[in-house]
Coordinates of C-alpha atoms in Angstrom, one line a residue:
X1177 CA 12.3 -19.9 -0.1
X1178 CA 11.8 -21.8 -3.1
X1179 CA 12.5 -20.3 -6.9
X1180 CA 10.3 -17.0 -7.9
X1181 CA 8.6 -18.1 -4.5
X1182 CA 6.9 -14.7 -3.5
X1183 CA 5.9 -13.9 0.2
X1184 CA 4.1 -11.2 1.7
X1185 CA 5.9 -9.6 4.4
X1186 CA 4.8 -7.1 7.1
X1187 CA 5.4 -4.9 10.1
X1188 CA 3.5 -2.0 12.7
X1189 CA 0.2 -1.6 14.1
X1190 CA -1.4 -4.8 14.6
X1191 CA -4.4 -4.3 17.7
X1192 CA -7.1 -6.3 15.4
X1193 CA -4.8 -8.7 13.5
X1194 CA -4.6 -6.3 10.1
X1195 CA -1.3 -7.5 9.5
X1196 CA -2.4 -10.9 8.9
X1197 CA 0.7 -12.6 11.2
X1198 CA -1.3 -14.9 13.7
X1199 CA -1.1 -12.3 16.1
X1200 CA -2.6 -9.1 17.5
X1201 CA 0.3 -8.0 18.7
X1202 CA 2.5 -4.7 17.0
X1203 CA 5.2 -6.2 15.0
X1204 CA 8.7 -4.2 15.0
X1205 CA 10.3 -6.1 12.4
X1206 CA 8.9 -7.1 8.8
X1207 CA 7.6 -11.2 9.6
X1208 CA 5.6 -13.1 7.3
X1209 CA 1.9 -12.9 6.5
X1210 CA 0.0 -16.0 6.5
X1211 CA -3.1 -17.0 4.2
X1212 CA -5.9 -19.5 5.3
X1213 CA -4.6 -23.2 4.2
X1214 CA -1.5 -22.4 3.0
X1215 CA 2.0 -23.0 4.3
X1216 CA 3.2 -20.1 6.6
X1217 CA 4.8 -16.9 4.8
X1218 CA 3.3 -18.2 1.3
X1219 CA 0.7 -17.1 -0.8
X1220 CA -2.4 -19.4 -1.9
X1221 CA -0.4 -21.7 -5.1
X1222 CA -0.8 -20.3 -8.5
X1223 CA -1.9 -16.7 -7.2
X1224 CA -0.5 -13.2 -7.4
X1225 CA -0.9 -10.3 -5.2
X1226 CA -2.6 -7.5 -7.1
X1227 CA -3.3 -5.0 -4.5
X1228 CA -4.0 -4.2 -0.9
X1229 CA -6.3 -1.5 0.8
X1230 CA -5.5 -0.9 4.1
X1231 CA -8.2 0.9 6.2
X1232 CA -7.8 1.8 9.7
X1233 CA -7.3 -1.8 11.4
X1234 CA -8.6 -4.2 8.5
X1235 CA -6.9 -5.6 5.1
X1236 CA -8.3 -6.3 1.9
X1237 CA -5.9 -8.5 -0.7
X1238 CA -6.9 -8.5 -4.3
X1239 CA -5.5 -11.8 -5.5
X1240 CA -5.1 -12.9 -9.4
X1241 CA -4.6 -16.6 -10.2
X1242 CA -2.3 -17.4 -13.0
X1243 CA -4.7 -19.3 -14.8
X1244 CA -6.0 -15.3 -15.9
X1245 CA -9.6 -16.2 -15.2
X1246 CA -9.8 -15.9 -11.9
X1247 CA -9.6 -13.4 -8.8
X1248 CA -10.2 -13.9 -5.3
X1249 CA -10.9 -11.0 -2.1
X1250 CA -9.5 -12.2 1.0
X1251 CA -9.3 -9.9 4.7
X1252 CA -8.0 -9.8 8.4
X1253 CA -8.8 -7.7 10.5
X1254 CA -11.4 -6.1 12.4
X1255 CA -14.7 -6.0 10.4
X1256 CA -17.2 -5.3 13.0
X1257 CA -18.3 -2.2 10.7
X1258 CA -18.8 -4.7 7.7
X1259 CA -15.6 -3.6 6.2
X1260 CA -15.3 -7.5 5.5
X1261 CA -18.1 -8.7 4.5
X1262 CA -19.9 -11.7 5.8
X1263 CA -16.3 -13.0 6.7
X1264 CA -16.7 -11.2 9.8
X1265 CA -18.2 -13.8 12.6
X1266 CA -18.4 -13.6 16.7
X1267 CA -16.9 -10.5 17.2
X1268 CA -13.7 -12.3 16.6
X1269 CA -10.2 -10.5 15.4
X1270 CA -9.4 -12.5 12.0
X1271 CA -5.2 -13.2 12.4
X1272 CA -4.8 -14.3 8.9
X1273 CA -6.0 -13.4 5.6
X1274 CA -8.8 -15.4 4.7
X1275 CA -11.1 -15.9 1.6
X1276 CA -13.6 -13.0 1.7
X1277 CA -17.0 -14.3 -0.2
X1278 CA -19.4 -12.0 -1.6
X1279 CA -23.0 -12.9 -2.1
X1280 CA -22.9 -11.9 -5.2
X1281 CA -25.7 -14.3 -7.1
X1282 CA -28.0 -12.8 -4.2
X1283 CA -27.5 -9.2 -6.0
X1284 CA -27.7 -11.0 -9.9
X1285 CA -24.4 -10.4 -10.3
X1286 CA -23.0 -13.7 -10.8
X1287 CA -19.7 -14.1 -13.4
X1288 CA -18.5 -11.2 -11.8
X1289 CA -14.9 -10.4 -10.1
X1290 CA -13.1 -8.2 -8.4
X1291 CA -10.8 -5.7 -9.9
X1292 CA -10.2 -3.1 -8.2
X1293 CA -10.2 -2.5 -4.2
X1294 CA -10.1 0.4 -1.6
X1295 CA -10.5 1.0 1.5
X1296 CA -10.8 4.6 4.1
X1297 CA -11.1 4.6 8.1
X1298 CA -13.6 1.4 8.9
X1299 CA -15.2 1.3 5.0
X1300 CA -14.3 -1.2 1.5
X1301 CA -14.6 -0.7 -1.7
X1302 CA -14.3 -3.1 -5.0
X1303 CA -15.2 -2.7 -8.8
X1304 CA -16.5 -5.9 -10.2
X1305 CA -16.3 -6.7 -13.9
X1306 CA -17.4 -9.1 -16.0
X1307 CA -16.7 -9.6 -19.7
X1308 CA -18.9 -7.4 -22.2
X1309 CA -20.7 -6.0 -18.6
X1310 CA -20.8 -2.4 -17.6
X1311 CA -18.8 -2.2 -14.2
X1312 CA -20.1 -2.2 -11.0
X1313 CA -18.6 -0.4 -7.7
X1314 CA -19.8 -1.4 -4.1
X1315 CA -19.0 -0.5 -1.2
X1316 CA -19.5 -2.2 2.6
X1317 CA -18.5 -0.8 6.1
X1318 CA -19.3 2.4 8.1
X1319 CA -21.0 5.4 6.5
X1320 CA -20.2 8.0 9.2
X1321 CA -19.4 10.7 6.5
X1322 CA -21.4 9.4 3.7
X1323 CA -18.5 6.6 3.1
X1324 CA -20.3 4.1 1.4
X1325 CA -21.9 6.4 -1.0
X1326 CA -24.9 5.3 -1.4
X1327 CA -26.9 8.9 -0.6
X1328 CA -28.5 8.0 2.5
X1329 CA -27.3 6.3 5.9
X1330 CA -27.8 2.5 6.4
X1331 CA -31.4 1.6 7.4
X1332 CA -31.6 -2.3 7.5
X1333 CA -32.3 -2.6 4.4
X1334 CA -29.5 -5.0 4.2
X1335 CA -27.9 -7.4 6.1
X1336 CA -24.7 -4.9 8.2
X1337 CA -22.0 -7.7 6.8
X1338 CA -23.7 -7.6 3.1
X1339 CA -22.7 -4.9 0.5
X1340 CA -24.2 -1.9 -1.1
X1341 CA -23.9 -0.9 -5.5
X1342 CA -22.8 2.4 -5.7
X1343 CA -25.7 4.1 -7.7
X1344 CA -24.4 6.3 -10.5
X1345 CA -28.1 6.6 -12.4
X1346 CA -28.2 10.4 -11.4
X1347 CA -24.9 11.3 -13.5
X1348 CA -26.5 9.7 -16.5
X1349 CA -26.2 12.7 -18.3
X1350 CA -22.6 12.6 -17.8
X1351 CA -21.9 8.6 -17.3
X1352 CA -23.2 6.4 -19.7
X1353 CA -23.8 3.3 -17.7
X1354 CA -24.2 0.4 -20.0
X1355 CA -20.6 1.1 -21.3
X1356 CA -19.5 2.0 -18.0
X1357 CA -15.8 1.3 -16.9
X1358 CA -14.1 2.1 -13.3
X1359 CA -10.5 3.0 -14.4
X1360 CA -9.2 4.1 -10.9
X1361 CA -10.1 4.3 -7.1
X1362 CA -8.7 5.8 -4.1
X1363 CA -9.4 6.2 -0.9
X1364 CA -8.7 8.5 1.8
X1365 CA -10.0 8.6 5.1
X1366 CA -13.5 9.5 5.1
X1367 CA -13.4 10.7 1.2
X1368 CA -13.4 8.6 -2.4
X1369 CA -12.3 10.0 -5.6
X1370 CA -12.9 7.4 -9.0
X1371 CA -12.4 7.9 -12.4
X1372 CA -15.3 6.3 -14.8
X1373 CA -15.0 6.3 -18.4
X1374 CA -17.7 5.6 -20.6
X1375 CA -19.4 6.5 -24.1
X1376 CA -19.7 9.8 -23.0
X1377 CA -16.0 10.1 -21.9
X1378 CA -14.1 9.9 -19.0
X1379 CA -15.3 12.0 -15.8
X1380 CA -14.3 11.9 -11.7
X1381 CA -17.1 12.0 -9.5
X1382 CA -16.3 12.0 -5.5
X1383 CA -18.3 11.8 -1.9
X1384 CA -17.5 11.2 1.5
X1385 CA -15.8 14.5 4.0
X1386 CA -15.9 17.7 1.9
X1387 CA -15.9 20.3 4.9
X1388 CA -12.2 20.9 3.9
X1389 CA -12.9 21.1 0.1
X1390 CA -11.2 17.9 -0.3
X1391 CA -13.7 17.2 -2.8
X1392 CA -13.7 20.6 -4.4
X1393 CA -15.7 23.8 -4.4
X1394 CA -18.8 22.1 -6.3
X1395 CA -19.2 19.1 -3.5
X1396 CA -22.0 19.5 -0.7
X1397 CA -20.6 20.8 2.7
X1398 CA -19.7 19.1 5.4
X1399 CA -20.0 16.1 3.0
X1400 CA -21.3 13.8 0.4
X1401 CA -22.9 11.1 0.6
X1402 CA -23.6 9.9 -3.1
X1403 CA -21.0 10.5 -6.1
X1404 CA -20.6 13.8 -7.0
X1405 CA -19.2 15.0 -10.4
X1406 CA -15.6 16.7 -9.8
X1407 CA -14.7 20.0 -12.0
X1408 CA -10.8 18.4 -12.6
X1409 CA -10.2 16.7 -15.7
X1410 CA -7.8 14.2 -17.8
X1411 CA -6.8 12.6 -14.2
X1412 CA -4.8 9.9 -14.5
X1413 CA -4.2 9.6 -10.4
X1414 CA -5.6 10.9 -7.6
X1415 CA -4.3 11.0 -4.1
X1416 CA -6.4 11.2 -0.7
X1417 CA -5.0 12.8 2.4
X1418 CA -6.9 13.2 5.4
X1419 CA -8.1 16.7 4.4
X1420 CA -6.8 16.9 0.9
X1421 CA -7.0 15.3 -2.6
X1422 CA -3.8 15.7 -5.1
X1423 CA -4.4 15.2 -8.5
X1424 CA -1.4 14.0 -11.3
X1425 CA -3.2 15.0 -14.9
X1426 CA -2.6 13.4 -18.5
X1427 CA 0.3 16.9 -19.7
X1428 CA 2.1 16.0 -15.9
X1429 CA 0.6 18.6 -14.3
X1430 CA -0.3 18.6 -10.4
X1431 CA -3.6 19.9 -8.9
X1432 CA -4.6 19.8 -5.2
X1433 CA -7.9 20.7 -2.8
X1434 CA -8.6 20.8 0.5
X1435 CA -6.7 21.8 3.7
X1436 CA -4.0 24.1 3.5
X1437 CA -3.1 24.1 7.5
X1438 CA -0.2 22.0 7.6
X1439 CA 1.3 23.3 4.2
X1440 CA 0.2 20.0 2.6
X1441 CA -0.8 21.9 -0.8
X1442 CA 2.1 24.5 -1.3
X1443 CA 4.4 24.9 -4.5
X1444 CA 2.3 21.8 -5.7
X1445 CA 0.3 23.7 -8.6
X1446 CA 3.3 25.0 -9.6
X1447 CA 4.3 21.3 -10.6
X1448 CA 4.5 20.5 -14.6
X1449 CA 7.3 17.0 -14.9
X1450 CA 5.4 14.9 -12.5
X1451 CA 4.8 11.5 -12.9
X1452 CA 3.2 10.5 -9.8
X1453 CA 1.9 11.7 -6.4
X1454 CA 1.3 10.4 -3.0
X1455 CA -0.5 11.5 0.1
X1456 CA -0.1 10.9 3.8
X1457 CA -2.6 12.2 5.7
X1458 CA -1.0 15.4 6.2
X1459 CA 1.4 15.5 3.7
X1460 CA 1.9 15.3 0.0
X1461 CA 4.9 13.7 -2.1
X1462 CA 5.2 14.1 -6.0
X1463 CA 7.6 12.2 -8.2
X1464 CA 9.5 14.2 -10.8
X1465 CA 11.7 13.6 -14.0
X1466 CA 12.6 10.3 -15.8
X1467 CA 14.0 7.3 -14.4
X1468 CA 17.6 9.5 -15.0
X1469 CA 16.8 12.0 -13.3
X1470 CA 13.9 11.5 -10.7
X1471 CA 12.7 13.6 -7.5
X1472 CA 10.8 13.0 -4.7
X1473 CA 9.0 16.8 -3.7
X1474 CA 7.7 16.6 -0.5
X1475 CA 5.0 19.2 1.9
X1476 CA 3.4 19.3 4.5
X1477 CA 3.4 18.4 8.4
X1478 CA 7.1 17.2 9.3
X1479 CA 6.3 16.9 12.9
X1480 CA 7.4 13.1 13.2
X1481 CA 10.1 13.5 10.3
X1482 CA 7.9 12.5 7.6
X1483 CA 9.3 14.7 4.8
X1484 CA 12.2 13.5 5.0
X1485 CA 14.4 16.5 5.5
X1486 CA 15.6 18.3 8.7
X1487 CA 12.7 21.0 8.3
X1488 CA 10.5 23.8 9.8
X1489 CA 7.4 21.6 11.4
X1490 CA 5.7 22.2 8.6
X1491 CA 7.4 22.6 5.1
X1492 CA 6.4 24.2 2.1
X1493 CA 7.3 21.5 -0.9
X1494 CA 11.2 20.8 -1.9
X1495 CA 13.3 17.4 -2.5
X1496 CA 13.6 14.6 0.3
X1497 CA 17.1 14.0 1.3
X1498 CA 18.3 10.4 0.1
X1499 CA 22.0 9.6 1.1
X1500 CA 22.3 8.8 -3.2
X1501 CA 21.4 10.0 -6.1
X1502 CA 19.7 9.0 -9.6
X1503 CA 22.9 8.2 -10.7
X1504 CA 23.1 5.3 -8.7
X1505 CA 19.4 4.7 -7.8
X1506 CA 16.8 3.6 -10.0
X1507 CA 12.8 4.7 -8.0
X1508 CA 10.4 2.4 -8.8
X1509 CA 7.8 3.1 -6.6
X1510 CA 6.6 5.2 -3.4
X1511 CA 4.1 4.1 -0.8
X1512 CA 2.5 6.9 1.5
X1513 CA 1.3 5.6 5.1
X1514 CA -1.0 7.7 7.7
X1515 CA 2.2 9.6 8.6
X1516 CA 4.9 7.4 7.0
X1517 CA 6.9 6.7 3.5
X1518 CA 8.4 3.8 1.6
X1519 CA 10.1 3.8 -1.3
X1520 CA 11.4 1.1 -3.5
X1521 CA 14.4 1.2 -5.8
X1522 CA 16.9 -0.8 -8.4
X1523 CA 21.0 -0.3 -7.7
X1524 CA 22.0 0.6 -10.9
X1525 CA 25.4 -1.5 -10.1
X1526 CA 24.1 -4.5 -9.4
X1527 CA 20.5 -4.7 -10.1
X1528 CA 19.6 -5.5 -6.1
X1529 CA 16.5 -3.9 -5.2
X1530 CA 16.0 -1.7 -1.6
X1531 CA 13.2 -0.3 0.3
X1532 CA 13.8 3.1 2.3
X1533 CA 11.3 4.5 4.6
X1534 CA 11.1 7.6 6.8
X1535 CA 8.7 9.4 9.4
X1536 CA 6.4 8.4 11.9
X1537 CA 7.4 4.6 13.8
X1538 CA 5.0 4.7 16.7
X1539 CA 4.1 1.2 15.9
X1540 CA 7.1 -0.3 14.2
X1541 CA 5.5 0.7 11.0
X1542 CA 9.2 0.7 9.9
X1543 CA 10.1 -2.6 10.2
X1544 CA 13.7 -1.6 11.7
X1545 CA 12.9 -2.5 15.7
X1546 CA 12.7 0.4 17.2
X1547 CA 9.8 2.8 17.6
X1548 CA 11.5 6.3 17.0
X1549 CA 10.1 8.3 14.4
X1550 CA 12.4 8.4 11.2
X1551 CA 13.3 12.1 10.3
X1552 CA 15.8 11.1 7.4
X1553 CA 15.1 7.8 4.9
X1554 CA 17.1 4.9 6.1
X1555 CA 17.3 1.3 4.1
X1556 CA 14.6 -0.7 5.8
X1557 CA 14.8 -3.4 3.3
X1558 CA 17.0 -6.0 2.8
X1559 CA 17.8 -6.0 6.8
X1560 CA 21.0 -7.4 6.3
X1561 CA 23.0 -9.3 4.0
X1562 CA 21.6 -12.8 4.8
X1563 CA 18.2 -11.1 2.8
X1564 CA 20.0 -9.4 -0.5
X1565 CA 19.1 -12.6 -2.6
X1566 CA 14.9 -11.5 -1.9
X1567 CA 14.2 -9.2 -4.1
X1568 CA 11.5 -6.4 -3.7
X1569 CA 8.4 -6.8 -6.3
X1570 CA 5.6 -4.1 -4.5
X1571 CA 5.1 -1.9 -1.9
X1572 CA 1.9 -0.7 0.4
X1573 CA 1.8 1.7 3.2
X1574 CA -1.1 1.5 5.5
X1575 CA -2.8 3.3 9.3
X1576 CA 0.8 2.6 11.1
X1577 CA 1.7 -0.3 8.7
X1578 CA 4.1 -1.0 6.2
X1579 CA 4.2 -3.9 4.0
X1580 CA 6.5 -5.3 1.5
X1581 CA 6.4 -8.8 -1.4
X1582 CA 9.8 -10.1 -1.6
X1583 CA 10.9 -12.9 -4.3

C-alpha cells in the first residue's frame, strides 16, 4: 500500500454483493472492497470516504473529493426495491461499488450534492445541499411502513428506480423551509429520526414503524408515513434500534422510546456523562466520561453475546468487559451492527490503533474466520503483526457486516 493510501476493507453477509468484494459470497475475513475503474482495494484517486449506510443487503458510499467541491453517491448491492437508484439494471447483483447517478436536473435540482446518507431494511436516504439553498431530503426504495416518507404509498407516479423529496410544507409552522438545514439522519429499520434547523430553530420530526413507540407517544400508530414533529429536544444524536430510538441531548443526558422487551431501555434515563450512544437492533450502548476515563454501558438482548459481558439473556445496562482499561486505551469510536459491535481505539504506548468487536458472527461479520458468536470483545483488527503498520481511520457496522478504512 502506497503512502496515506487508504482502502476500504470488509467482512460478513454478502448474498447480493453488499460488501462490494466481486463476490456474493459471505466473507469470514476483512478483504478488500473494490470501486468501478479503479485498481482493486483502492478508492476512486483524490476521494475520501465520508460515510456509509448500510441497509439490509445494499451499500451506499458517500464520497468527498479533495478538491472540496465535489461529492459523489456510489452503491452495490441488491436494489430491486429502488434503494439504488436508477443504478439498479436486469435484476442483476451489483459486486462492486459503483457511481450511483441521480436525475437530479429532472427534479430542478441541479448544483446540488449529497451530504448526508441513510439507509433502513430495503430503503435510502440523502440530504442534498447547495450553497445559499434550503436543503433537500429524499428518499428512494420500499415504503412498506411508510419508509420513504412521503405520506402516501408509491402509485407510479414515478419511475420505481427514481427518488421521492421528502415534503416538510406541513411543519411550516415549526420548520422554516427557505432557511432549512438537515443537521443529522439516522436510520433504523423501518423508522427515521432527522434533526432540521431552521429560522425557527432546531426541531426532530420522525416516520416510519411507531407500533412500539419508537417514535414517541405523539406519532400515528402502527406507523408514520410523513415526518412527524418529535416532543424531544436539543438532540445532538439519535440512535435507531429495531423497536427503539436512544437519544444523546446537548447537557449529556440520555433519552430512549420504544420497546422495553429485551431490556434495551433500562438504567438509560438515568444517564447524565454521555457523550455518545449506539443501537443494535435489540440493544443499546452509551459512551461515558472523557477520553481519561471512558465507558462503554451496554442493555439489552445478550442472546448471541452482544453486550459484551457474561450475562443474564437479557441485561439491564452496566460496563462491557474489555481485557484493558482507559489507562492504556484511548476509544475513538463505536460502530453498532444488527446484533454486533466494533469499536476502535488508540494504544496510549505507542499510538497503534485496534478494532475490537463482539456478539453475533453468523456471517463472519467479525472478520476473525470463524462463525461463532463473540460473547467477550476480542481484537479483530490488525489480524496479525504483518498489518500493525495499517492504521484504522473509521468504522461502520451493518445487517451481518462489519467494515473497516485502514491507512
Amino acid at each position: 500500500m502506497a503512502l496515506n493510501q487508504r482502502i476500504l476493507l470488509s467482512a460478513g453477509s454478502n448474498a447480493h454483493g453488499q460488501l462490494s468484494n466481486t463476490s456474493i459470497d459471505d466473507s469470514h475475513q476483512f478483504a478488500p472492497c473494490s470501486f468501478s475503474n479503479c485498481p482493486p482495494g483502492t478508492l476512486p484517486a483524490d476521494s475520501e470516504l465520508l460515510h456509509l449506510a448500510l441497509g439490509a443487503n445494499h451499500t451506499i458510499a458517500l464520497l468527498q473529493f479533495h478538491d472540496g467541491a465535489r461529492t459523489e453517491l456510489w452503491g452495490c448491492g441488491d436494489g430491486k426495491s429502488g434503494q439504488l437508484g436508477p443504478l439498479y439494471e436486469d435484476d442483476k447483483e451489483i459486486t462492486i461499488l459503483r457511481p450511483l447517478t441521480l436525475p437530479l436536473e429532472r427534479h430542478g435540482m441541479s448544483g446540488y450534492l449529497p451530504r448526508l446518507v441513510a439507509a433502513s431494511w430495503e430503503t435510502s436516504y440523502v440530504v442534498l445541499s447547495r450553497k445559499d439553498n434550503p436543503d433537500v431530503l429524499i428518499s428512494m426504495g420500499a415504503d412498506d411502513f411508510g419508509d420513504l416518507g412521503i405520506g402516501t404509498k408509491r402509485e407510479g407516479k414515478l419511475p420505481a428506480r427514481d427518488f421521492h423529496v421528502v415534503g416538510l410544507g406541513h411543519l411550516s409552522a415549526s420548520v422554516d423551509l427557505g432557511s432549512l438545514v438537515v443537521e443529522s439522519l439516522a436510520a433504523g429499520q423501518h423508522h427515521v429520526i432527522v434533526t432540521l434547523k431552521s429560522a425557527l430553530g432546531r426541531v426532530s420530526v420522525g416516520w416510519g414503524t411507531s407500533r412500539h413507540g419508537q417514535l414517541g407517544d405523539v406519532v400515528e400508530k402502527p406507523f408514520a408515513s410523513s415526518p412527524t414533529l418529535l416532543s424531544n429536544h436539543d438532540i445532538v444524536l439519535a440512535a435507531l434500534g429495531h423497536q427503539h430510538t436512544v437519544f444523546l441531548h446537548s447537557s449529556g443526558s440520555v433519552s430512549g422510546m420504544g420497546s422495553r422487551k429485551k431490556r434495551q431501555l433500562d438504567g438509560v434515563d438515568g444517564i447524565l456523562n454521555a457523550r455518545d450512544v449506539a443501537c443494535s437492533w435489540t440493544g443499546t450502548y452509551v459512551t461515558t466520561g472523557d477520553e481519561g476515563s471512558w465507558r462503554i454501558l451496554s442493555a439489552g438482548n445478550n442472546a448471541n453475546g452482544q453486550l459484551g459481558r457474561l450475562d443474564d439473556l437479557h441485561g439491564a445496562l452496566a460496563p462491557i468487559k474489555f481485557p484493558f482499561t482507559s489507562t492504556t486505551h484511548r476509544l475513538l469510536r463505536i460502530a453498532c451492527g444488527s446484533e454486533h459491535v466494533l469499536a476502535s481505539f488508540m494504544v496510549l504506548a505507542s499510538s497503534a490503533t485496534e478494532v475490537w468487536g463482539w456478539g453475533w458472527n453468523e456471517h463472519g461479520n467479525l472478520g476473525i474466520g470463524s462463525t461463532e458468536d463473540v460473547r467477550l470483545p476480542v481484537k479483530i483488527w490488525p489480524p496479525d503483526a504483518s498489518q500493525t503498520l495499517h492504521r484504522c481511520v473509521e468504522i461502520w457496522a451493518g445487517s451481518g457486516t462489519s467494515w473497516i478504512v485502514v491507512q
